[in-house]
Amino acid sequence: MSRTLHLALHPYGVGGPAQHGLWKDPRIAKNISTDIRYYIRQAQAAEHGLFDALFTADSQFVSAGFPSHYLNRLEPLTMLSAVATHTRHLGLVATASSTYNSPFNLARRFASLDHISGGRAGWNVVTGVDSGTSRNFGLDEHLDYTTRYSRALECVEVARGLWDSYEDDAFPADVEHDIFLDPSKLHQLNHEGEHFKVAGPLNISRSPQGQPVIFQAGVSEEGRDLAARVAEGIYAPGDTSLEQAQEYYADVKRRAVSYGRNPEHIKILIHGDPIVAATDEAALRREREIFEEDHDFDRSLALLGRSFGAYDFSTHDLDAPFPDVAHLAEKGGRTGAVKLIARAKAQNLTLRQVVETVSELRRSPFVGAPQTVADAIERWFDAKAFDGIVLAFRVEDELNLFVDGVVSILQKRGLFRTEYTADTLRGHLGLPVPANRWTTGT
């Protein structure tokens, strides 16, 4: 069976990580991260390019050193519900924490988005890496890794159970016989687990795609395992080599098989920041300019703290050996934090050197003239390093240039669709509609 490339769009607003100076660009309105018209334009441009989905990240804690877009942005499900009414085909993927939400509320909100959009909703399941979030929800500390991931797994299982509360034909709405609901096709979940006790049922029916698509992002052992067990789409790291991306791709697909799943029913998309220009030289020059515009040591120092549960490294001597913060990795982004600590110890790096190392320019493989970028995408796709890319662009003109230049080349090569052939996110991704557990008896 031939594979089809998948593309999603991740709006940057006034600037995400490594885009700290974007808000200064005269083409960027200073309020676009809270302007629904910006997201609608982005979504419509992505739909014009026949993209699979619009992807939105989120966090529930900020400090002054966070990227500009993080400081002042719309809540994803609210925003995507508005975007849904201005698009017809584009999938709508929102990030929501399984650590700081109840599964009933999550199930209801995502089911509502799925109905509003006609079956285009996706949930990016995250566990959170900022300890500061815990204090916004009445906890003194962020949950440890094992607890966060076991809670995430159970949260997804409960949500999926709630989405099956009604069988597909539960509402005959038979006026002649005075039957709106067939009560035999409404089911309570009655879940009692380690983290949740949820009776159900959910008070909303299944959508045209059956259930929202589950996305997940994680590189740790626990993250990869959760992805292999429940994810249908994966938001994978983009700052890796081709070989590292291939290893991640093969590992997650292999784990999925071990859980009895069809590996084709998991679509792995890496993050990408393509830069397209008339020539390769112009694109590489622009990549360097962007790095120099956005490179700021103090912000990089603040951003480093996110991997350690929003720890404030500014209290340490920059030129002393990297501090002993291993105990904080468990409450943050453990995989990246552990690797960074090991590197600092092995090379005897100071805190300043660590910050400079993690914030140095890393050349993207997707920089160049349209032909060059299309060649690189095709090479990585054919090498099974990904099933697609979640693309981020600094300004709308760059998105349009990518669509008009790169996408058209990919279409001519038969790698990307030339028209939408489905109306749901599952349809775009080639994923099956889940059978209702009560219909199948599972």
Tab-separated table of C-alpha atoms in Angstrom:
chain	number	residue	atom	x	y	z
A	1	MET	CA	0.000	0.000	0.000
A	2	SER	CA	1.465	3.387	-1.022
A	3	ARG	CA	2.052	5.958	1.684
A	4	THR	CA	0.773	9.517	1.525
A	5	LEU	CA	2.568	12.466	3.082
A	6	HIS	CA	0.703	14.354	5.812
A	7	LEU	CA	1.101	18.054	6.572
A	8	ALA	CA	-0.146	20.069	9.537
A	9	LEU	CA	0.283	23.735	10.448
A	10	HIS	CA	1.399	25.038	13.850
A	11	PRO	CA	0.807	28.819	14.145
A	12	TYR	CA	3.573	30.747	15.953
A	13	GLY	CA	1.594	33.891	16.767
A	14	VAL	CA	4.009	36.504	18.117
A	15	GLY	CA	6.758	33.917	18.587
A	16	GLY	CA	7.327	30.484	20.096
A	17	PRO	CA	10.557	28.823	21.269
A	18	ALA	CA	13.610	30.025	19.312
A	19	GLN	CA	11.388	32.741	17.810
A	20	HIS	CA	11.729	35.244	20.647
A	21	GLY	CA	12.161	38.303	18.445
A	22	LEU	CA	9.317	37.559	16.054
A	23	TRP	CA	6.955	40.050	17.714
A	24	LYS	CA	9.263	42.870	16.591
A	25	ASP	CA	8.728	42.063	12.902
A	26	PRO	CA	6.688	44.940	11.368
A	27	ARG	CA	4.560	42.370	9.540
A	28	ILE	CA	3.410	40.895	12.877
A	29	ALA	CA	0.512	42.520	14.695
A	30	LYS	CA	1.349	42.623	18.387
A	31	ASN	CA	-1.979	41.053	19.376
A	32	ILE	CA	-2.182	38.198	16.855
A	33	SER	CA	-1.830	35.470	19.483
A	34	THR	CA	-5.215	36.540	20.844
A	35	ASP	CA	-6.774	37.599	17.524
A	36	ILE	CA	-9.144	34.941	16.224
A	37	ARG	CA	-8.922	36.441	12.740
A	38	TYR	CA	-5.231	35.460	12.615
A	39	TYR	CA	-6.021	31.818	13.359
A	40	ILE	CA	-8.851	31.795	10.844
A	41	ARG	CA	-6.507	33.158	8.145
A	42	GLN	CA	-3.875	30.576	9.055
A	43	ALA	CA	-6.426	27.764	8.936
A	44	GLN	CA	-7.862	28.895	5.610
A	45	ALA	CA	-4.372	29.142	4.104
A	46	ALA	CA	-3.585	25.632	5.353
A	47	GLU	CA	-6.860	24.370	3.920
A	48	HIS	CA	-6.035	26.047	0.605
A	49	GLY	CA	-2.804	24.018	0.698
A	50	LEU	CA	-4.829	20.834	1.408
A	51	PHE	CA	-3.126	20.324	4.785
A	52	ASP	CA	-4.390	17.612	7.096
A	53	ALA	CA	-4.731	19.701	10.240
A	54	LEU	CA	-4.115	22.826	12.265
A	55	PHE	CA	-2.145	21.990	15.416
A	56	THR	CA	-2.183	24.097	18.601
A	57	ALA	CA	0.176	23.758	21.542
A	58	ASP	CA	-0.686	24.932	25.050
A	59	SER	CA	0.582	25.430	28.585
A	60	GLN	CA	-1.137	26.401	31.813
A	61	PHE	CA	1.753	28.183	33.483
A	62	VAL	CA	3.930	31.076	32.376
A	63	SER	CA	6.754	33.204	33.694
A	64	ALA	CA	8.125	36.432	32.267
A	65	GLY	CA	10.953	34.627	30.456
A	66	PHE	CA	8.648	32.421	28.390
A	67	PRO	CA	8.349	32.926	24.588
A	68	SER	CA	6.061	35.802	23.624
A	69	HIS	CA	3.312	33.598	22.190
A	70	TYR	CA	3.141	31.590	25.430
A	71	LEU	CA	2.528	34.704	27.510
A	72	ASN	CA	-0.753	35.763	25.920
A	73	ARG	CA	-2.680	33.305	23.727
A	74	LEU	CA	-6.141	31.827	23.305
A	75	GLU	CA	-7.258	28.590	24.947
A	76	PRO	CA	-7.025	25.930	22.188
A	77	LEU	CA	-10.479	24.337	22.258
A	78	THR	CA	-12.249	27.684	22.389
A	79	MET	CA	-10.128	28.995	19.535
A	80	LEU	CA	-10.532	25.893	17.348
A	81	SER	CA	-14.311	25.905	17.838
A	82	ALA	CA	-14.369	29.338	16.214
A	83	VAL	CA	-11.960	28.266	13.459
A	84	ALA	CA	-14.161	25.235	12.729
A	85	THR	CA	-16.973	27.464	11.519
A	86	HIS	CA	-14.677	29.071	8.904
A	87	THR	CA	-13.222	25.840	7.460
A	88	ARG	CA	-14.694	22.714	5.878
A	89	HIS	CA	-11.973	20.062	5.676
A	90	LEU	CA	-9.024	20.975	7.887
A	91	GLY	CA	-8.457	18.824	10.974
A	92	LEU	CA	-8.309	20.705	14.292
A	93	VAL	CA	-5.893	19.347	16.914
A	94	ALA	CA	-5.829	20.874	20.401
A	95	THR	CA	-3.356	20.202	23.177
A	96	ALA	CA	-4.833	19.457	26.605
A	97	SER	CA	-3.221	18.105	29.753
A	98	SER	CA	-4.291	14.751	31.154
A	99	THR	CA	-2.599	15.733	34.419
A	100	TYR	CA	-4.665	18.831	35.126
A	101	ASN	CA	-8.029	17.971	33.616
A	102	SER	CA	-10.734	15.434	34.417
A	103	PRO	CA	-11.469	12.885	31.673
A	104	PHE	CA	-15.208	13.666	31.699
A	105	ASN	CA	-14.654	17.352	30.950
A	106	LEU	CA	-12.019	16.563	28.325
A	107	ALA	CA	-14.265	13.989	26.653
A	108	ARG	CA	-17.172	16.411	26.522
A	109	ARG	CA	-15.139	19.357	25.216
A	110	PHE	CA	-13.421	17.350	22.481
A	111	ALA	CA	-16.670	15.633	21.489
A	112	SER	CA	-18.250	19.081	21.195
A	113	LEU	CA	-15.423	20.276	18.928
A	114	ASP	CA	-15.828	17.095	16.903
A	115	HIS	CA	-19.512	17.861	16.338
A	116	ILE	CA	-18.961	21.560	15.661
A	117	SER	CA	-16.378	20.677	13.004
A	118	GLY	CA	-18.246	17.712	11.515
A	119	GLY	CA	-15.665	15.133	12.644
A	120	ARG	CA	-12.353	17.008	12.433
A	121	ALA	CA	-11.187	17.109	16.068
A	122	GLY	CA	-7.981	15.697	17.521
A	123	TRP	CA	-6.639	15.681	21.084
A	124	ASN	CA	-2.897	16.041	21.673
A	125	VAL	CA	-2.488	14.333	25.067
A	126	VAL	CA	0.254	15.857	27.219
A	127	THR	CA	1.295	15.338	30.834
A	128	GLY	CA	3.040	18.689	31.335
A	129	VAL	CA	6.635	19.613	32.143
A	130	ASP	CA	6.189	22.808	34.197
A	131	SER	CA	6.073	22.426	37.964
A	132	GLY	CA	4.493	25.862	38.116
A	133	THR	CA	1.323	24.405	36.612
A	134	SER	CA	0.778	22.300	39.720
A	135	ARG	CA	0.469	25.423	41.853
A	136	ASN	CA	-2.319	26.668	39.586
A	137	PHE	CA	-4.288	23.526	40.375
A	138	GLY	CA	-3.843	23.254	44.121
A	139	LEU	CA	-0.779	20.992	44.186
A	140	ASP	CA	2.588	21.841	45.719
A	141	GLU	CA	4.544	19.718	43.248
A	142	HIS	CA	4.210	18.321	39.743
A	143	LEU	CA	3.411	14.606	39.625
A	144	ASP	CA	6.320	12.229	39.047
A	145	TYR	CA	6.888	10.629	35.646
A	146	THR	CA	5.370	7.236	36.404
A	147	THR	CA	2.222	8.726	37.914
A	148	ARG	CA	1.783	11.231	35.096
A	149	TYR	CA	1.948	8.605	32.375
A	150	SER	CA	-0.214	6.026	34.125
A	151	ARG	CA	-2.776	8.788	34.696
A	152	ALA	CA	-2.544	9.801	31.028
A	153	LEU	CA	-3.184	6.248	29.851
A	154	GLU	CA	-6.200	5.869	32.115
A	155	CYS	CA	-7.491	9.323	31.154
A	156	VAL	CA	-7.483	8.400	27.456
A	157	GLU	CA	-9.148	5.050	28.176
A	158	VAL	CA	-11.907	6.762	30.177
A	159	ALA	CA	-12.455	9.406	27.495
A	160	ARG	CA	-12.753	6.736	24.816
A	161	GLY	CA	-15.230	4.853	26.957
A	162	LEU	CA	-17.304	7.995	27.437
A	163	TRP	CA	-17.262	8.722	23.698
A	164	ASP	CA	-19.000	5.351	23.266
A	165	SER	CA	-21.831	6.277	25.652
A	166	TYR	CA	-24.338	6.326	22.783
A	167	GLU	CA	-24.470	3.743	20.028
A	168	ASP	CA	-24.616	5.259	16.563
A	169	ASP	CA	-28.361	4.695	16.145
A	170	ALA	CA	-29.368	5.633	19.704
A	171	PHE	CA	-31.575	8.538	18.561
A	172	PRO	CA	-34.379	7.340	16.262
A	173	ALA	CA	-36.313	10.592	16.905
A	174	ASP	CA	-39.495	8.746	15.919
A	175	VAL	CA	-42.324	11.257	16.296
A	176	GLU	CA	-45.038	8.738	15.361
A	177	HIS	CA	-44.030	6.368	18.173
A	178	ASP	CA	-42.930	9.131	20.576
A	179	ILE	CA	-39.370	7.775	20.820
A	180	PHE	CA	-36.527	10.279	20.770
A	181	LEU	CA	-33.943	8.037	22.446
A	182	ASP	CA	-33.681	4.258	22.441
A	183	PRO	CA	-32.627	3.803	26.095
A	184	SER	CA	-31.130	0.375	25.382
A	185	LYS	CA	-28.439	2.145	23.338
A	186	LEU	CA	-27.313	4.508	26.079
A	187	HIS	CA	-24.570	3.049	28.283
A	188	GLN	CA	-22.936	3.972	31.559
A	189	LEU	CA	-19.197	3.504	31.766
A	190	ASN	CA	-18.938	2.819	35.517
A	191	HIS	CA	-15.158	3.111	35.469
A	192	GLU	CA	-13.173	2.668	38.678
A	193	GLY	CA	-9.403	2.803	38.262
A	194	GLU	CA	-6.214	3.900	39.940
A	195	HIS	CA	-6.698	7.585	39.180
A	196	PHE	CA	-10.340	8.081	38.187
A	197	LYS	CA	-13.830	7.021	39.149
A	198	VAL	CA	-16.276	7.995	36.404
A	199	ALA	CA	-19.836	6.733	36.054
A	200	GLY	CA	-20.931	8.342	32.793
A	201	PRO	CA	-22.669	8.411	30.399
A	202	LEU	CA	-21.478	11.373	28.368
A	203	ASN	CA	-24.270	13.684	27.247
A	204	ILE	CA	-23.248	13.962	23.594
A	205	SER	CA	-23.393	11.449	20.766
A	206	ARG	CA	-20.619	10.143	18.548
A	207	SER	CA	-19.508	12.302	15.623
A	208	PRO	CA	-19.075	11.332	11.954
A	209	GLN	CA	-15.519	10.127	12.706
A	210	GLY	CA	-16.653	8.102	15.733
A	211	GLN	CA	-14.131	9.573	18.164
A	212	PRO	CA	-11.610	12.434	18.074
A	213	VAL	CA	-8.151	11.375	16.913
A	214	ILE	CA	-5.659	10.856	19.760
A	215	PHE	CA	-2.254	12.517	19.342
A	216	GLN	CA	0.646	12.271	21.747
A	217	ALA	CA	4.111	13.783	22.060
A	218	GLY	CA	6.867	12.098	24.017
A	219	VAL	CA	10.392	10.745	23.589
A	220	SER	CA	10.949	9.054	26.947
A	221	GLU	CA	10.396	5.337	27.472
A	222	GLU	CA	7.062	6.124	29.088
A	223	GLY	CA	6.175	8.553	26.302
A	224	ARG	CA	7.022	6.104	23.525
A	225	ASP	CA	5.102	3.360	25.256
A	226	LEU	CA	2.026	5.532	25.744
A	227	ALA	CA	2.189	6.531	22.081
A	228	ALA	CA	2.426	2.914	20.968
A	229	ARG	CA	-0.550	1.939	23.122
A	230	VAL	CA	-3.039	4.737	22.457
A	231	ALA	CA	-1.814	7.325	19.929
A	232	GLU	CA	-3.109	7.575	16.373
A	233	GLY	CA	-0.919	10.565	15.588
A	234	ILE	CA	2.425	11.482	17.127
A	235	TYR	CA	4.043	14.907	17.383
A	236	ALA	CA	7.710	13.865	17.262
A	237	PRO	CA	10.869	15.971	17.756
A	238	GLY	CA	12.198	17.747	14.689
A	239	ASP	CA	15.663	18.726	15.925
A	240	THR	CA	17.191	15.325	15.206
A	241	SER	CA	19.265	13.688	12.519
A	242	LEU	CA	17.736	11.515	9.848
A	243	GLU	CA	19.086	8.431	11.616
A	244	GLN	CA	17.609	9.468	14.977
A	245	ALA	CA	14.238	10.133	13.368
A	246	GLN	CA	14.342	6.713	11.702
A	247	GLU	CA	15.129	5.057	15.044
A	248	TYR	CA	12.199	6.789	16.756
A	249	TYR	CA	9.848	5.932	13.881
A	250	ALA	CA	10.828	2.247	13.819
A	251	ASP	CA	10.754	1.923	17.611
A	252	VAL	CA	7.254	3.345	18.077
A	253	LYS	CA	5.846	1.311	15.174
A	254	ARG	CA	7.488	-1.833	16.594
A	255	ARG	CA	6.008	-1.174	20.034
A	256	ALA	CA	2.575	-0.685	18.468
A	257	VAL	CA	2.795	-4.133	16.886
A	258	SER	CA	3.695	-5.615	20.287
A	259	TYR	CA	0.384	-4.218	21.597
A	260	GLY	CA	-1.532	-5.853	18.774
A	261	ARG	CA	-2.000	-2.650	16.794
A	262	ASN	CA	-1.637	-2.007	13.086
A	263	PRO	CA	1.449	0.256	12.764
A	264	GLU	CA	-0.144	1.975	9.760
A	265	HIS	CA	-2.761	3.318	12.168
A	266	ILE	CA	-0.152	5.516	13.869
A	267	LYS	CA	0.992	8.554	11.882
A	268	ILE	CA	4.284	10.046	13.071
A	269	LEU	CA	4.755	13.740	12.269
A	270	ILE	CA	7.933	15.631	13.140
A	271	HIS	CA	8.152	19.343	13.872
A	272	GLY	CA	9.632	21.398	11.040
A	273	ASP	CA	10.549	25.060	10.475
A	274	PRO	CA	11.154	25.195	6.718
A	275	ILE	CA	12.677	28.263	5.149
A	276	VAL	CA	12.004	28.616	1.437
A	277	ALA	CA	13.609	31.230	-0.803
A	278	ALA	CA	14.390	31.717	-4.485
A	279	THR	CA	17.813	30.079	-4.063
A	280	ASP	CA	19.509	27.784	-1.555
A	281	GLU	CA	21.984	30.532	-0.699
A	282	ALA	CA	19.213	33.026	0.052
A	283	ALA	CA	17.404	30.526	2.276
A	284	LEU	CA	20.560	29.669	4.239
A	285	ARG	CA	21.305	33.356	4.646
A	286	ARG	CA	17.782	33.928	5.970
A	287	GLU	CA	18.166	31.018	8.411
A	288	ARG	CA	21.287	32.660	9.851
A	289	GLU	CA	19.551	36.066	10.025
A	290	ILE	CA	16.626	34.595	11.956
A	291	PHE	CA	18.970	32.939	14.417
A	292	GLU	CA	20.863	36.166	15.030
A	293	GLU	CA	17.634	38.147	15.399
A	294	ASP	CA	16.211	35.740	17.964
A	295	HIS	CA	19.322	34.692	19.862
A	296	ASP	CA	19.041	36.061	23.405
A	297	PHE	CA	21.048	34.555	26.236
A	298	ASP	CA	18.694	35.518	29.082
A	299	ARG	CA	15.671	34.039	27.325
A	300	SER	CA	17.611	30.891	26.508
A	301	LEU	CA	18.544	30.626	30.186
A	302	ALA	CA	14.883	30.943	31.181
A	303	LEU	CA	13.806	28.424	28.539
A	304	LEU	CA	16.376	25.916	29.811
A	305	GLY	CA	14.477	25.839	33.105
A	306	ARG	CA	11.395	24.297	31.449
A	307	SER	CA	13.159	20.951	31.129
A	308	PHE	CA	13.643	21.037	34.894
A	309	GLY	CA	10.105	21.907	35.951
A	310	ALA	CA	10.398	25.673	35.296
A	311	TYR	CA	13.491	25.940	37.503
A	312	ASP	CA	15.128	29.387	37.756
A	313	PHE	CA	18.764	28.946	36.720
A	314	SER	CA	19.444	32.677	37.029
A	315	THR	CA	20.187	32.162	40.737
A	316	HIS	CA	23.396	30.273	39.847
A	317	ASP	CA	26.859	31.476	38.858
A	318	LEU	CA	26.953	31.236	35.070
A	319	ASP	CA	30.628	30.366	35.020
A	320	ALA	CA	30.500	27.685	37.708
A	321	PRO	CA	30.042	24.010	36.790
A	322	PHE	CA	26.522	23.104	35.732
A	323	PRO	CA	24.520	22.814	38.980
A	324	ASP	CA	23.298	19.522	40.439
A	325	VAL	CA	19.637	19.584	39.404
A	326	ALA	CA	19.151	15.913	38.571
A	327	HIS	CA	16.393	15.653	41.181
A	328	LEU	CA	14.338	18.207	39.195
A	329	ALA	CA	14.355	16.196	35.964
A	330	GLU	CA	11.730	13.791	37.328
A	331	LYS	CA	9.232	16.654	37.564
A	332	GLY	CA	10.084	18.164	34.174
A	333	GLY	CA	11.072	16.955	30.713
A	334	ARG	CA	13.088	14.039	32.026
A	335	THR	CA	14.519	12.591	28.810
A	336	GLY	CA	16.013	15.843	27.545
A	337	ALA	CA	17.080	16.906	31.033
A	338	VAL	CA	18.916	13.661	31.767
A	339	LYS	CA	20.784	13.831	28.447
A	340	LEU	CA	21.749	17.421	29.094
A	341	ILE	CA	23.060	16.627	32.606
A	342	ALA	CA	25.098	13.713	31.279
A	343	ARG	CA	26.623	15.898	28.567
A	344	ALA	CA	27.466	18.656	31.050
A	345	LYS	CA	29.220	16.179	33.347
A	346	ALA	CA	31.090	14.400	30.563
A	347	GLN	CA	32.398	17.654	29.084
A	348	ASN	CA	32.707	19.533	32.386
A	349	LEU	CA	30.535	22.369	31.099
A	350	THR	CA	29.605	25.515	32.996
A	351	LEU	CA	26.013	26.740	33.146
A	352	ARG	CA	26.874	29.410	30.557
A	353	GLN	CA	28.318	26.785	28.205
A	354	VAL	CA	25.239	24.583	28.581
A	355	VAL	CA	22.948	27.483	27.671
A	356	GLU	CA	25.117	28.332	24.665
A	357	THR	CA	25.136	24.684	23.595
A	358	VAL	CA	21.369	24.201	23.719
A	359	SER	CA	20.703	27.539	21.983
A	360	GLU	CA	23.240	27.249	19.157
A	361	LEU	CA	22.105	27.277	15.541
A	362	ARG	CA	20.963	23.846	14.401
A	363	ARG	CA	20.615	23.729	10.658
A	364	SER	CA	17.287	22.446	9.436
A	365	PRO	CA	17.289	19.963	6.537
A	366	PHE	CA	14.277	21.803	5.095
A	367	VAL	CA	15.945	25.047	4.064
A	368	GLY	CA	16.513	26.098	0.457
A	369	ALA	CA	14.826	26.698	-2.852
A	370	PRO	CA	11.446	24.927	-3.328
A	371	GLN	CA	13.085	22.048	-5.209
A	372	THR	CA	15.693	21.562	-2.455
A	373	VAL	CA	13.109	21.534	0.330
A	374	ALA	CA	10.854	19.151	-1.600
A	375	ASP	CA	13.840	16.841	-2.209
A	376	ALA	CA	14.664	16.790	1.515
A	377	ILE	CA	11.063	16.059	2.510
A	378	GLU	CA	10.861	13.250	-0.022
A	379	ARG	CA	14.175	11.779	1.174
A	380	TRP	CA	13.121	11.720	4.840
A	381	PHE	CA	9.653	10.412	3.967
A	382	ASP	CA	10.989	7.593	1.782
A	383	ALA	CA	13.542	6.712	4.490
A	384	LYS	CA	10.651	6.246	6.956
A	385	ALA	CA	11.814	8.964	9.270
A	386	PHE	CA	8.252	10.335	9.415
A	387	ASP	CA	4.766	10.099	7.943
A	388	GLY	CA	4.485	13.861	7.787
A	389	ILE	CA	5.515	17.229	9.183
A	390	VAL	CA	3.938	19.743	11.547
A	391	LEU	CA	5.058	22.978	9.901
A	392	ALA	CA	5.645	26.337	11.542
A	393	PHE	CA	6.162	29.608	9.683
A	394	ARG	CA	7.083	33.021	11.055
A	395	VAL	CA	4.759	35.010	8.796
A	396	GLU	CA	1.847	34.198	6.528
A	397	ASP	CA	3.797	35.011	3.352
A	398	GLU	CA	6.219	32.168	4.168
A	399	LEU	CA	3.317	29.726	4.502
A	400	ASN	CA	1.957	30.825	1.127
A	401	LEU	CA	5.400	30.472	-0.476
A	402	PHE	CA	5.699	26.932	0.873
A	403	VAL	CA	2.261	25.985	-0.448
A	404	ASP	CA	2.789	27.530	-3.879
A	405	GLY	CA	6.352	26.240	-4.261
A	406	VAL	CA	7.058	23.097	-2.246
A	407	VAL	CA	3.572	21.588	-2.024
A	408	SER	CA	3.052	21.872	-5.772
A	409	ILE	CA	6.283	19.910	-6.365
A	410	LEU	CA	5.254	17.230	-3.863
A	411	GLN	CA	1.913	16.941	-5.629
A	412	LYS	CA	3.564	16.475	-9.034
A	413	ARG	CA	5.632	13.651	-7.534
A	414	GLY	CA	2.499	11.924	-6.243
A	415	LEU	CA	3.512	12.337	-2.605
A	416	PHE	CA	0.735	14.683	-1.518
A	417	ARG	CA	-2.966	14.979	-2.290
A	418	THR	CA	-4.256	17.211	-5.067
A	419	GLU	CA	-7.719	17.432	-3.524
A	420	TYR	CA	-9.466	16.464	-0.323
A	421	THR	CA	-11.044	13.031	-0.597
A	422	ALA	CA	-12.464	12.990	2.933
A	423	ASP	CA	-14.293	15.361	5.264
A	424	THR	CA	-12.930	14.072	8.587
A	425	LEU	CA	-9.506	14.118	10.209
A	426	ARG	CA	-9.519	10.314	10.319
A	427	GLY	CA	-10.246	10.289	6.621
A	428	HIS	CA	-7.294	12.584	5.883
A	429	LEU	CA	-4.933	10.410	7.937
A	430	GLY	CA	-6.234	7.096	6.611
A	431	LEU	CA	-7.387	5.981	10.058
A	432	PRO	CA	-10.375	3.697	10.670
A	433	VAL	CA	-13.506	4.838	12.477
A	434	PRO	CA	-13.452	3.099	15.886
A	435	ALA	CA	-16.241	0.621	16.400
A	436	ASN	CA	-18.469	1.390	19.372
A	437	ARG	CA	-17.558	-1.033	22.176
A	438	TRP	CA	-21.208	-1.683	22.958
A	439	THR	CA	-21.963	-2.597	19.349
A	440	THR	CA	-19.001	-4.969	19.117
A	441	GLY	CA	-19.376	-6.294	22.648
A	442	THR	CA	-15.773	-5.419	23.629
